[in-house]
Amino acid sequence: DNTTSGLSATDVKDAIDEVAVKNGIADYNDSATSSTPIVLNKDTWTTVTNDGAGSFTNLSYLPSDVTSLLDTSTGSFDFHELDLGDNVTIRNDYTVTPNTNNALLQLRYTLGAPGSSYTLEKTVGRLDSGSGVGYRFSLQQDMIYMGDTNTKNNPIGLQVKLSTDGTLVNAGTALGVTKR
């Protein structure tokens, strides 16, 4: 018997293919900060820019009906083309070089419209292998879901805060979209 709950094997395959086409990925690599790192001032939230012009930017696999997930003029994530209930897995790839040993690094996303804004924040960790050493963060994942129009329809910024002065080079961000 080639049926599953009344569906033929072809129907099941077509349904799986339809979901796979809706889901997608995008990889926005930055080119500007490799030559001009972002200056991090002690204990100050600093916006991480991304021009999307890096040589490994890959937009070949965007979700269907989505033309972009990043505003390259500001570096803000732009999820307005997604649907409520969709979620985005975010993998940022950046290197922070502190001027002092034992610096604390924090990361946050700024979401929502002015007056209805909120943040999602986490401590990345202590940078205790020395000052002047580049600490690369490239495999940590975060997830943001489109739970309301305030999140979906407004720019989402990426910011870091370092407990000492330092610099940041942004290699880029890979985004995976899962449609509901």
Short mmCIF file of N, CA and C in Angstrom, two decimals:
data_model
loop_
_atom_site.label_atom_id
_atom_site.label_comp_id
_atom_site.label_asym_id
_atom_site.label_seq_id
_atom_site.Cartn_x
_atom_site.Cartn_y
_atom_site.Cartn_z
N ASP A 1 0.84 -1.18 0.00
CA ASP A 1 0.00 0.00 0.00
C ASP A 1 0.89 1.25 0.00
N ASN A 2 0.68 2.18 -0.95
CA ASN A 2 1.47 3.39 -1.08
C ASN A 2 0.75 4.61 -0.54
N THR A 3 -0.06 4.47 0.48
CA THR A 3 -0.78 5.61 1.04
C THR A 3 -0.42 5.80 2.50
N THR A 4 -0.51 7.06 2.91
CA THR A 4 -0.29 7.42 4.30
C THR A 4 -1.46 8.29 4.71
N SER A 5 -2.32 7.77 5.58
CA SER A 5 -3.50 8.49 6.04
C SER A 5 -4.35 8.98 4.88
N GLY A 6 -4.50 8.17 3.87
CA GLY A 6 -5.34 8.54 2.74
C GLY A 6 -4.61 9.34 1.67
N LEU A 7 -3.36 9.69 1.88
CA LEU A 7 -2.60 10.43 0.88
C LEU A 7 -1.70 9.48 0.11
N SER A 8 -1.56 9.71 -1.17
CA SER A 8 -0.65 8.88 -1.96
C SER A 8 0.78 9.31 -1.68
N ALA A 9 1.74 8.48 -2.04
CA ALA A 9 3.15 8.81 -1.87
C ALA A 9 3.50 10.08 -2.64
N THR A 10 2.89 10.28 -3.79
CA THR A 10 3.13 11.49 -4.59
C THR A 10 2.61 12.72 -3.85
N ASP A 11 1.42 12.63 -3.24
CA ASP A 11 0.87 13.75 -2.48
C ASP A 11 1.76 14.12 -1.31
N VAL A 12 2.27 13.12 -0.61
CA VAL A 12 3.16 13.37 0.53
C VAL A 12 4.43 14.05 0.04
N LYS A 13 5.03 13.55 -1.04
CA LYS A 13 6.25 14.15 -1.60
C LYS A 13 5.99 15.59 -2.01
N ASP A 14 4.86 15.85 -2.69
CA ASP A 14 4.54 17.21 -3.12
C ASP A 14 4.38 18.14 -1.92
N ALA A 15 3.76 17.67 -0.85
CA ALA A 15 3.58 18.48 0.36
C ALA A 15 4.93 18.80 0.99
N ILE A 16 5.83 17.84 1.04
CA ILE A 16 7.17 18.05 1.60
C ILE A 16 7.93 19.05 0.74
N ASP A 17 7.86 18.89 -0.59
CA ASP A 17 8.55 19.81 -1.50
C ASP A 17 8.03 21.23 -1.35
N GLU A 18 6.71 21.39 -1.15
CA GLU A 18 6.12 22.71 -0.99
C GLU A 18 6.65 23.40 0.26
N VAL A 19 6.78 22.68 1.37
CA VAL A 19 7.32 23.25 2.60
C VAL A 19 8.79 23.60 2.41
N ALA A 20 9.54 22.73 1.75
CA ALA A 20 10.96 22.97 1.54
C ALA A 20 11.20 24.23 0.71
N VAL A 21 10.34 24.49 -0.27
CA VAL A 21 10.49 25.68 -1.09
C VAL A 21 10.20 26.94 -0.28
N LYS A 22 9.26 26.89 0.63
CA LYS A 22 8.92 28.05 1.45
C LYS A 22 10.03 28.38 2.43
N ASN A 23 10.66 27.36 3.02
CA ASN A 23 11.77 27.60 3.93
C ASN A 23 12.97 28.07 3.12
N GLY A 24 13.96 28.63 3.78
CA GLY A 24 15.13 29.07 3.04
C GLY A 24 16.22 29.61 3.93
N ILE A 25 17.32 29.97 3.28
CA ILE A 25 18.47 30.54 3.98
C ILE A 25 19.00 31.73 3.20
N ALA A 26 19.71 32.58 3.88
CA ALA A 26 20.43 33.69 3.27
C ALA A 26 21.70 33.90 4.10
N ASP A 27 22.76 34.28 3.44
CA ASP A 27 24.03 34.54 4.12
C ASP A 27 24.53 35.90 3.65
N TYR A 28 24.52 36.87 4.56
CA TYR A 28 24.94 38.22 4.25
C TYR A 28 26.32 38.46 4.86
N ASN A 29 27.34 38.54 4.03
CA ASN A 29 28.70 38.80 4.51
C ASN A 29 29.01 40.28 4.40
N ASP A 30 29.68 40.80 5.40
CA ASP A 30 30.05 42.21 5.44
C ASP A 30 31.44 42.39 4.83
N SER A 31 31.63 43.49 4.13
CA SER A 31 32.97 43.77 3.59
C SER A 31 33.62 44.98 4.26
N ALA A 32 32.84 45.90 4.80
CA ALA A 32 33.37 47.17 5.30
C ALA A 32 34.21 47.02 6.56
N THR A 33 33.79 46.17 7.50
CA THR A 33 34.47 46.14 8.79
C THR A 33 35.81 45.40 8.74
N SER A 34 36.08 44.65 7.69
CA SER A 34 37.38 43.98 7.60
C SER A 34 38.50 45.00 7.44
N SER A 35 38.22 46.11 6.75
CA SER A 35 39.24 47.16 6.60
C SER A 35 39.08 48.27 7.63
N THR A 36 37.86 48.47 8.10
CA THR A 36 37.58 49.50 9.11
C THR A 36 36.72 48.88 10.21
N PRO A 37 37.37 48.27 11.21
CA PRO A 37 36.60 47.63 12.29
C PRO A 37 35.70 48.64 13.02
N ILE A 38 34.63 48.12 13.59
CA ILE A 38 33.72 48.92 14.41
C ILE A 38 34.41 49.17 15.75
N VAL A 39 34.45 50.42 16.17
CA VAL A 39 35.05 50.78 17.45
C VAL A 39 34.03 50.52 18.56
N LEU A 40 34.46 49.78 19.57
CA LEU A 40 33.61 49.50 20.73
C LEU A 40 34.12 50.33 21.90
N ASN A 41 33.27 51.21 22.40
CA ASN A 41 33.61 52.01 23.58
C ASN A 41 33.11 51.28 24.82
N LYS A 42 33.90 51.33 25.84
CA LYS A 42 33.62 50.63 27.10
C LYS A 42 32.17 50.82 27.55
N ASP A 43 31.50 49.68 27.85
CA ASP A 43 30.15 49.67 28.43
C ASP A 43 29.11 50.44 27.62
N THR A 44 29.24 50.42 26.29
CA THR A 44 28.32 51.14 25.41
C THR A 44 27.75 50.17 24.38
N TRP A 45 26.42 50.11 24.27
CA TRP A 45 25.80 49.29 23.24
C TRP A 45 26.14 49.91 21.89
N THR A 46 26.70 49.07 21.01
CA THR A 46 27.15 49.52 19.70
C THR A 46 26.49 48.68 18.61
N THR A 47 25.94 49.35 17.61
CA THR A 47 25.27 48.66 16.51
C THR A 47 26.30 47.98 15.61
N VAL A 48 26.02 46.73 15.27
CA VAL A 48 26.87 45.97 14.35
C VAL A 48 26.31 46.16 12.95
N THR A 49 27.11 46.73 12.07
CA THR A 49 26.68 46.98 10.70
C THR A 49 27.00 45.77 9.81
N ASN A 50 26.29 45.69 8.70
CA ASN A 50 26.53 44.64 7.71
C ASN A 50 26.07 45.18 6.36
N ASP A 51 27.02 45.35 5.43
CA ASP A 51 26.67 45.91 4.12
C ASP A 51 26.24 44.86 3.11
N GLY A 52 26.34 43.58 3.47
CA GLY A 52 25.92 42.50 2.57
C GLY A 52 26.76 42.40 1.32
N ALA A 53 27.89 43.10 1.25
CA ALA A 53 28.72 43.15 0.04
C ALA A 53 29.93 42.23 0.10
N GLY A 54 30.02 41.40 1.12
CA GLY A 54 31.15 40.48 1.23
C GLY A 54 31.13 39.41 0.14
N SER A 55 32.30 38.89 -0.18
CA SER A 55 32.43 37.96 -1.30
C SER A 55 31.68 36.65 -1.11
N PHE A 56 31.33 36.29 0.12
CA PHE A 56 30.62 35.03 0.34
C PHE A 56 29.13 35.22 0.61
N THR A 57 28.60 36.40 0.32
CA THR A 57 27.16 36.61 0.43
C THR A 57 26.47 35.63 -0.51
N ASN A 58 25.42 34.97 -0.01
CA ASN A 58 24.70 33.97 -0.79
C ASN A 58 23.20 34.17 -0.57
N LEU A 59 22.52 34.63 -1.61
CA LEU A 59 21.08 34.86 -1.53
C LEU A 59 20.33 33.93 -2.49
N SER A 60 20.98 32.86 -2.89
CA SER A 60 20.39 31.92 -3.86
C SER A 60 19.26 31.08 -3.28
N TYR A 61 19.17 31.00 -1.97
CA TYR A 61 18.21 30.08 -1.36
C TYR A 61 17.23 30.78 -0.43
N LEU A 62 16.92 32.04 -0.71
CA LEU A 62 15.92 32.76 0.08
C LEU A 62 14.60 31.99 0.05
N PRO A 63 13.81 32.13 1.09
CA PRO A 63 12.48 31.50 1.07
C PRO A 63 11.66 32.03 -0.11
N SER A 64 10.73 31.21 -0.58
CA SER A 64 9.88 31.68 -1.68
C SER A 64 9.12 32.93 -1.23
N ASP A 65 8.92 33.85 -2.13
CA ASP A 65 8.20 35.10 -1.89
C ASP A 65 8.96 36.07 -0.97
N VAL A 66 10.23 35.84 -0.72
CA VAL A 66 11.04 36.75 0.09
C VAL A 66 12.19 37.25 -0.77
N THR A 67 12.35 38.57 -0.84
CA THR A 67 13.40 39.15 -1.67
C THR A 67 14.64 39.54 -0.86
N SER A 68 14.46 39.76 0.46
CA SER A 68 15.58 40.17 1.29
C SER A 68 15.24 39.97 2.76
N LEU A 69 16.26 39.73 3.56
CA LEU A 69 16.10 39.60 5.01
C LEU A 69 16.98 40.59 5.78
N LEU A 70 17.68 41.46 5.03
CA LEU A 70 18.59 42.42 5.65
C LEU A 70 18.52 43.74 4.89
N ASP A 71 18.43 44.84 5.64
CA ASP A 71 18.54 46.16 5.04
C ASP A 71 20.03 46.50 5.03
N THR A 72 20.67 46.36 3.88
CA THR A 72 22.13 46.52 3.81
C THR A 72 22.57 47.97 4.01
N SER A 73 21.65 48.93 3.95
CA SER A 73 22.03 50.32 4.21
C SER A 73 22.22 50.58 5.70
N THR A 74 21.56 49.77 6.54
CA THR A 74 21.66 49.96 7.99
C THR A 74 22.25 48.74 8.71
N GLY A 75 22.20 47.58 8.06
CA GLY A 75 22.62 46.33 8.71
C GLY A 75 21.54 45.72 9.57
N SER A 76 20.35 46.31 9.57
CA SER A 76 19.24 45.78 10.36
C SER A 76 18.57 44.62 9.64
N PHE A 77 18.12 43.65 10.42
CA PHE A 77 17.36 42.55 9.86
C PHE A 77 15.97 43.09 9.47
N ASP A 78 15.47 42.61 8.34
CA ASP A 78 14.19 43.09 7.82
C ASP A 78 13.34 41.86 7.51
N PHE A 79 12.38 41.58 8.39
CA PHE A 79 11.57 40.38 8.27
C PHE A 79 10.13 40.68 7.87
N HIS A 80 9.87 41.86 7.32
CA HIS A 80 8.49 42.24 7.00
C HIS A 80 7.85 41.35 5.94
N GLU A 81 8.64 40.66 5.12
CA GLU A 81 8.08 39.78 4.09
C GLU A 81 7.72 38.40 4.63
N LEU A 82 8.04 38.14 5.88
CA LEU A 82 7.70 36.86 6.49
C LEU A 82 6.26 36.90 6.99
N ASP A 83 5.76 35.76 7.43
CA ASP A 83 4.41 35.67 7.96
C ASP A 83 4.45 35.52 9.47
N LEU A 84 3.36 35.92 10.12
CA LEU A 84 3.25 35.67 11.56
C LEU A 84 3.37 34.16 11.79
N GLY A 85 4.12 33.79 12.80
CA GLY A 85 4.35 32.37 13.11
C GLY A 85 5.63 31.82 12.51
N ASP A 86 6.24 32.51 11.55
CA ASP A 86 7.53 32.07 11.00
C ASP A 86 8.62 32.32 12.03
N ASN A 87 9.70 31.56 11.95
CA ASN A 87 10.83 31.86 12.83
C ASN A 87 12.12 31.90 12.03
N VAL A 88 13.08 32.64 12.57
CA VAL A 88 14.37 32.84 11.92
C VAL A 88 15.47 32.42 12.89
N THR A 89 16.32 31.53 12.42
CA THR A 89 17.51 31.16 13.17
C THR A 89 18.64 32.06 12.66
N ILE A 90 19.35 32.69 13.58
CA ILE A 90 20.37 33.67 13.23
C ILE A 90 21.72 33.17 13.74
N ARG A 91 22.70 33.11 12.83
CA ARG A 91 24.07 32.73 13.21
C ARG A 91 24.99 33.87 12.78
N ASN A 92 25.39 34.66 13.76
CA ASN A 92 26.29 35.78 13.51
C ASN A 92 27.73 35.27 13.55
N ASP A 93 28.60 35.88 12.75
CA ASP A 93 30.02 35.51 12.68
C ASP A 93 30.83 36.79 12.80
N TYR A 94 31.43 37.01 13.97
CA TYR A 94 32.16 38.25 14.21
C TYR A 94 33.35 37.97 15.12
N THR A 95 34.31 38.89 15.07
CA THR A 95 35.51 38.80 15.91
C THR A 95 35.63 40.08 16.72
N VAL A 96 35.76 39.92 18.04
CA VAL A 96 35.93 41.05 18.95
C VAL A 96 37.35 41.02 19.49
N THR A 97 38.00 42.17 19.46
CA THR A 97 39.35 42.31 20.01
C THR A 97 39.29 43.34 21.14
N PRO A 98 39.38 42.88 22.40
CA PRO A 98 39.32 43.81 23.53
C PRO A 98 40.69 44.45 23.78
N ASN A 99 40.67 45.64 24.34
CA ASN A 99 41.92 46.33 24.69
C ASN A 99 42.42 45.92 26.07
N THR A 100 41.60 45.23 26.86
CA THR A 100 41.95 44.81 28.21
C THR A 100 41.55 43.35 28.39
N ASN A 101 42.34 42.60 29.11
CA ASN A 101 42.03 41.20 29.39
C ASN A 101 40.80 41.10 30.30
N ASN A 102 40.14 39.95 30.26
CA ASN A 102 38.97 39.64 31.08
C ASN A 102 37.78 40.54 30.81
N ALA A 103 37.61 40.94 29.57
CA ALA A 103 36.46 41.77 29.20
C ALA A 103 35.21 40.89 29.11
N LEU A 104 34.07 41.47 29.41
CA LEU A 104 32.78 40.80 29.31
C LEU A 104 32.09 41.27 28.04
N LEU A 105 31.62 40.32 27.23
CA LEU A 105 30.94 40.64 25.98
C LEU A 105 29.46 40.26 26.08
N GLN A 106 28.59 41.20 25.70
CA GLN A 106 27.15 40.96 25.66
C GLN A 106 26.64 41.26 24.26
N LEU A 107 25.52 40.63 23.90
CA LEU A 107 24.90 40.81 22.60
C LEU A 107 23.41 40.99 22.81
N ARG A 108 22.79 41.82 21.97
CA ARG A 108 21.35 41.96 22.04
C ARG A 108 20.78 42.30 20.67
N TYR A 109 19.50 41.99 20.54
CA TYR A 109 18.72 42.38 19.38
C TYR A 109 17.75 43.45 19.85
N THR A 110 17.62 44.52 19.07
CA THR A 110 16.64 45.57 19.36
C THR A 110 15.48 45.37 18.40
N LEU A 111 14.28 45.27 18.94
CA LEU A 111 13.11 44.93 18.14
C LEU A 111 11.98 45.91 18.41
N GLY A 112 11.06 46.00 17.45
CA GLY A 112 9.84 46.77 17.63
C GLY A 112 9.96 48.23 17.24
N ALA A 113 8.80 48.86 17.18
CA ALA A 113 8.70 50.27 16.81
C ALA A 113 9.00 51.14 18.03
N PRO A 114 9.45 52.38 17.78
CA PRO A 114 9.63 53.30 18.91
C PRO A 114 8.33 53.38 19.72
N GLY A 115 8.47 53.35 21.02
CA GLY A 115 7.30 53.35 21.90
C GLY A 115 6.81 51.95 22.23
N SER A 116 7.17 50.98 21.40
CA SER A 116 6.83 49.57 21.62
C SER A 116 8.06 48.69 21.47
N SER A 117 9.22 49.29 21.65
CA SER A 117 10.46 48.56 21.42
C SER A 117 10.81 47.66 22.61
N TYR A 118 11.59 46.64 22.32
CA TYR A 118 12.07 45.73 23.35
C TYR A 118 13.39 45.12 22.89
N THR A 119 14.09 44.47 23.79
CA THR A 119 15.36 43.84 23.45
C THR A 119 15.35 42.37 23.86
N LEU A 120 16.15 41.61 23.16
CA LEU A 120 16.48 40.24 23.55
C LEU A 120 17.99 40.23 23.75
N GLU A 121 18.42 39.91 24.97
CA GLU A 121 19.82 40.12 25.36
C GLU A 121 20.42 38.84 25.92
N LYS A 122 21.72 38.66 25.69
CA LYS A 122 22.43 37.53 26.28
C LYS A 122 23.88 37.92 26.56
N THR A 123 24.45 37.25 27.53
CA THR A 123 25.87 37.37 27.80
C THR A 123 26.60 36.36 26.93
N VAL A 124 27.52 36.85 26.11
CA VAL A 124 28.29 35.96 25.24
C VAL A 124 29.39 35.27 26.04
N GLY A 125 30.07 36.04 26.90
CA GLY A 125 31.08 35.44 27.76
C GLY A 125 32.23 36.37 28.09
N ARG A 126 33.15 35.84 28.89
CA ARG A 126 34.38 36.55 29.28
C ARG A 126 35.45 36.28 28.25
N LEU A 127 36.19 37.32 27.90
CA LEU A 127 37.29 37.21 26.95
C LEU A 127 38.57 37.27 27.77
N ASP A 128 39.06 36.10 28.17
CA ASP A 128 40.16 36.09 29.15
C ASP A 128 41.43 35.42 28.66
N SER A 129 41.63 35.39 27.35
CA SER A 129 42.90 34.86 26.81
C SER A 129 43.91 35.96 26.54
N GLY A 130 43.56 37.19 26.84
CA GLY A 130 44.49 38.30 26.69
C GLY A 130 43.89 39.47 25.96
N SER A 131 44.48 40.65 26.19
CA SER A 131 44.07 41.84 25.46
C SER A 131 44.74 41.83 24.09
N GLY A 132 44.12 42.48 23.13
CA GLY A 132 44.68 42.53 21.79
C GLY A 132 44.52 41.24 21.00
N VAL A 133 43.83 40.26 21.59
CA VAL A 133 43.58 38.97 20.95
C VAL A 133 42.19 39.01 20.33
N GLY A 134 42.07 38.54 19.09
CA GLY A 134 40.77 38.47 18.44
C GLY A 134 40.01 37.22 18.88
N TYR A 135 38.81 37.40 19.38
CA TYR A 135 37.95 36.29 19.82
C TYR A 135 36.84 36.15 18.79
N ARG A 136 36.82 35.01 18.10
CA ARG A 136 35.83 34.81 17.05
C ARG A 136 34.62 34.04 17.60
N PHE A 137 33.45 34.55 17.25
CA PHE A 137 32.19 33.91 17.61
C PHE A 137 31.45 33.62 16.30
N SER A 138 31.28 32.35 15.97
CA SER A 138 30.72 32.02 14.67
C SER A 138 29.72 30.88 14.67
N LEU A 139 29.54 30.20 15.78
CA LEU A 139 28.66 29.03 15.77
C LEU A 139 27.50 29.12 16.74
N GLN A 140 27.32 30.25 17.38
CA GLN A 140 26.20 30.40 18.29
C GLN A 140 24.96 30.79 17.50
N GLN A 141 23.84 30.19 17.84
CA GLN A 141 22.59 30.47 17.13
C GLN A 141 21.57 31.11 18.07
N ASP A 142 20.80 32.01 17.49
CA ASP A 142 19.70 32.63 18.18
C ASP A 142 18.46 32.44 17.32
N MET A 143 17.29 32.54 17.93
CA MET A 143 16.05 32.38 17.19
C MET A 143 15.10 33.51 17.55
N ILE A 144 14.53 34.11 16.52
CA ILE A 144 13.50 35.13 16.69
C ILE A 144 12.29 34.68 15.90
N TYR A 145 11.13 34.70 16.52
CA TYR A 145 9.92 34.30 15.79
C TYR A 145 9.02 35.51 15.59
N MET A 146 8.22 35.43 14.54
CA MET A 146 7.32 36.52 14.19
C MET A 146 6.00 36.32 14.94
N GLY A 147 6.02 36.71 16.21
CA GLY A 147 4.87 36.51 17.07
C GLY A 147 3.84 37.62 16.99
N ASP A 148 4.25 38.77 16.46
CA ASP A 148 3.32 39.88 16.32
C ASP A 148 3.84 40.82 15.23
N THR A 149 3.00 41.75 14.81
CA THR A 149 3.40 42.67 13.74
C THR A 149 4.45 43.67 14.20
N ASN A 150 4.54 43.93 15.50
CA ASN A 150 5.57 44.82 16.02
C ASN A 150 6.96 44.24 15.76
N THR A 151 7.10 42.95 15.91
CA THR A 151 8.38 42.29 15.63
C THR A 151 8.59 42.16 14.12
N LYS A 152 7.59 41.68 13.43
CA LYS A 152 7.70 41.37 12.00
C LYS A 152 7.92 42.60 11.13
N ASN A 153 7.26 43.68 11.42
CA ASN A 153 7.24 44.83 10.50
C ASN A 153 8.22 45.94 10.83
N ASN A 154 9.09 45.75 11.80
CA ASN A 154 10.05 46.78 12.17
C ASN A 154 11.48 46.24 12.09
N PRO A 155 12.44 47.14 11.82
CA PRO A 155 13.84 46.69 11.73
C PRO A 155 14.29 46.05 13.05
N ILE A 156 15.14 45.05 12.93
CA ILE A 156 15.72 44.39 14.10
C ILE A 156 17.22 44.63 14.05
N GLY A 157 17.72 45.32 15.07
CA GLY A 157 19.13 45.66 15.11
C GLY A 157 19.92 44.66 15.92
N LEU A 158 21.20 44.55 15.59
CA LEU A 158 22.15 43.72 16.32
C LEU A 158 23.15 44.66 16.98
N GLN A 159 23.32 44.49 18.30
CA GLN A 159 24.25 45.32 19.05
C GLN A 159 25.09 44.47 19.98
N VAL A 160 26.30 44.96 20.27
CA VAL A 160 27.16 44.34 21.27
C VAL A 160 27.60 45.39 22.28
N LYS A 161 27.97 44.91 23.46
CA LYS A 161 28.52 45.77 24.50
C LYS A 161 29.71 45.04 25.11
N LEU A 162 30.83 45.72 25.21
CA LEU A 162 32.06 45.18 25.76
C LEU A 162 32.41 45.98 27.01
N SER A 163 32.89 45.31 28.05
CA SER A 163 33.18 46.00 29.31
C SER A 163 34.47 46.81 29.26
N THR A 164 35.15 46.81 28.14
CA THR A 164 36.35 47.61 27.92
C THR A 164 36.30 48.13 26.49
N ASP A 165 37.19 49.02 26.13
CA ASP A 165 37.28 49.44 24.74
C ASP A 165 37.78 48.28 23.90
N GLY A 166 37.45 48.30 22.60
CA GLY A 166 37.91 47.26 21.69
C GLY A 166 37.41 47.53 20.29
N THR A 167 37.50 46.50 19.45
CA THR A 167 37.01 46.60 18.07
C THR A 167 36.26 45.33 17.70
N LEU A 168 35.45 45.45 16.65
CA LEU A 168 34.68 44.31 16.15
C LEU A 168 34.78 44.28 14.62
N VAL A 169 35.05 43.10 14.09
CA VAL A 169 35.00 42.85 12.66
C VAL A 169 33.84 41.88 12.43
N ASN A 170 32.90 42.29 11.59
CA ASN A 170 31.73 41.47 11.31
C ASN A 170 31.96 40.69 10.02
N ALA A 171 32.07 39.37 10.09
CA ALA A 171 32.19 38.56 8.88
C ALA A 171 30.83 38.45 8.20
N GLY A 172 29.75 38.41 9.00
CA GLY A 172 28.42 38.37 8.42
C GLY A 172 27.43 37.59 9.26
N THR A 173 26.28 37.35 8.67
CA THR A 173 25.20 36.66 9.35
C THR A 173 24.52 35.69 8.39
N ALA A 174 24.34 34.46 8.84
CA ALA A 174 23.54 33.48 8.10
C ALA A 174 22.18 33.39 8.78
N LEU A 175 21.13 33.39 7.97
CA LEU A 175 19.77 33.37 8.46
C LEU A 175 19.03 32.16 7.87
N GLY A 176 18.39 31.41 8.73
CA GLY A 176 17.57 30.29 8.27
C GLY A 176 16.12 30.56 8.63
N VAL A 177 15.24 30.52 7.64
CA VAL A 177 13.83 30.80 7.85
C VAL A 177 13.04 29.50 7.81
N THR A 178 12.24 29.29 8.86
CA THR A 178 11.32 28.17 8.90
C THR A 178 9.91 28.74 8.89
N LYS A 179 9.19 28.39 7.84
CA LYS A 179 7.82 28.85 7.71
C LYS A 179 6.91 28.01 8.59
N ARG A 180 5.87 28.61 9.13
CA ARG A 180 4.96 27.87 10.01
C ARG A 180 4.07 26.93 9.22
#
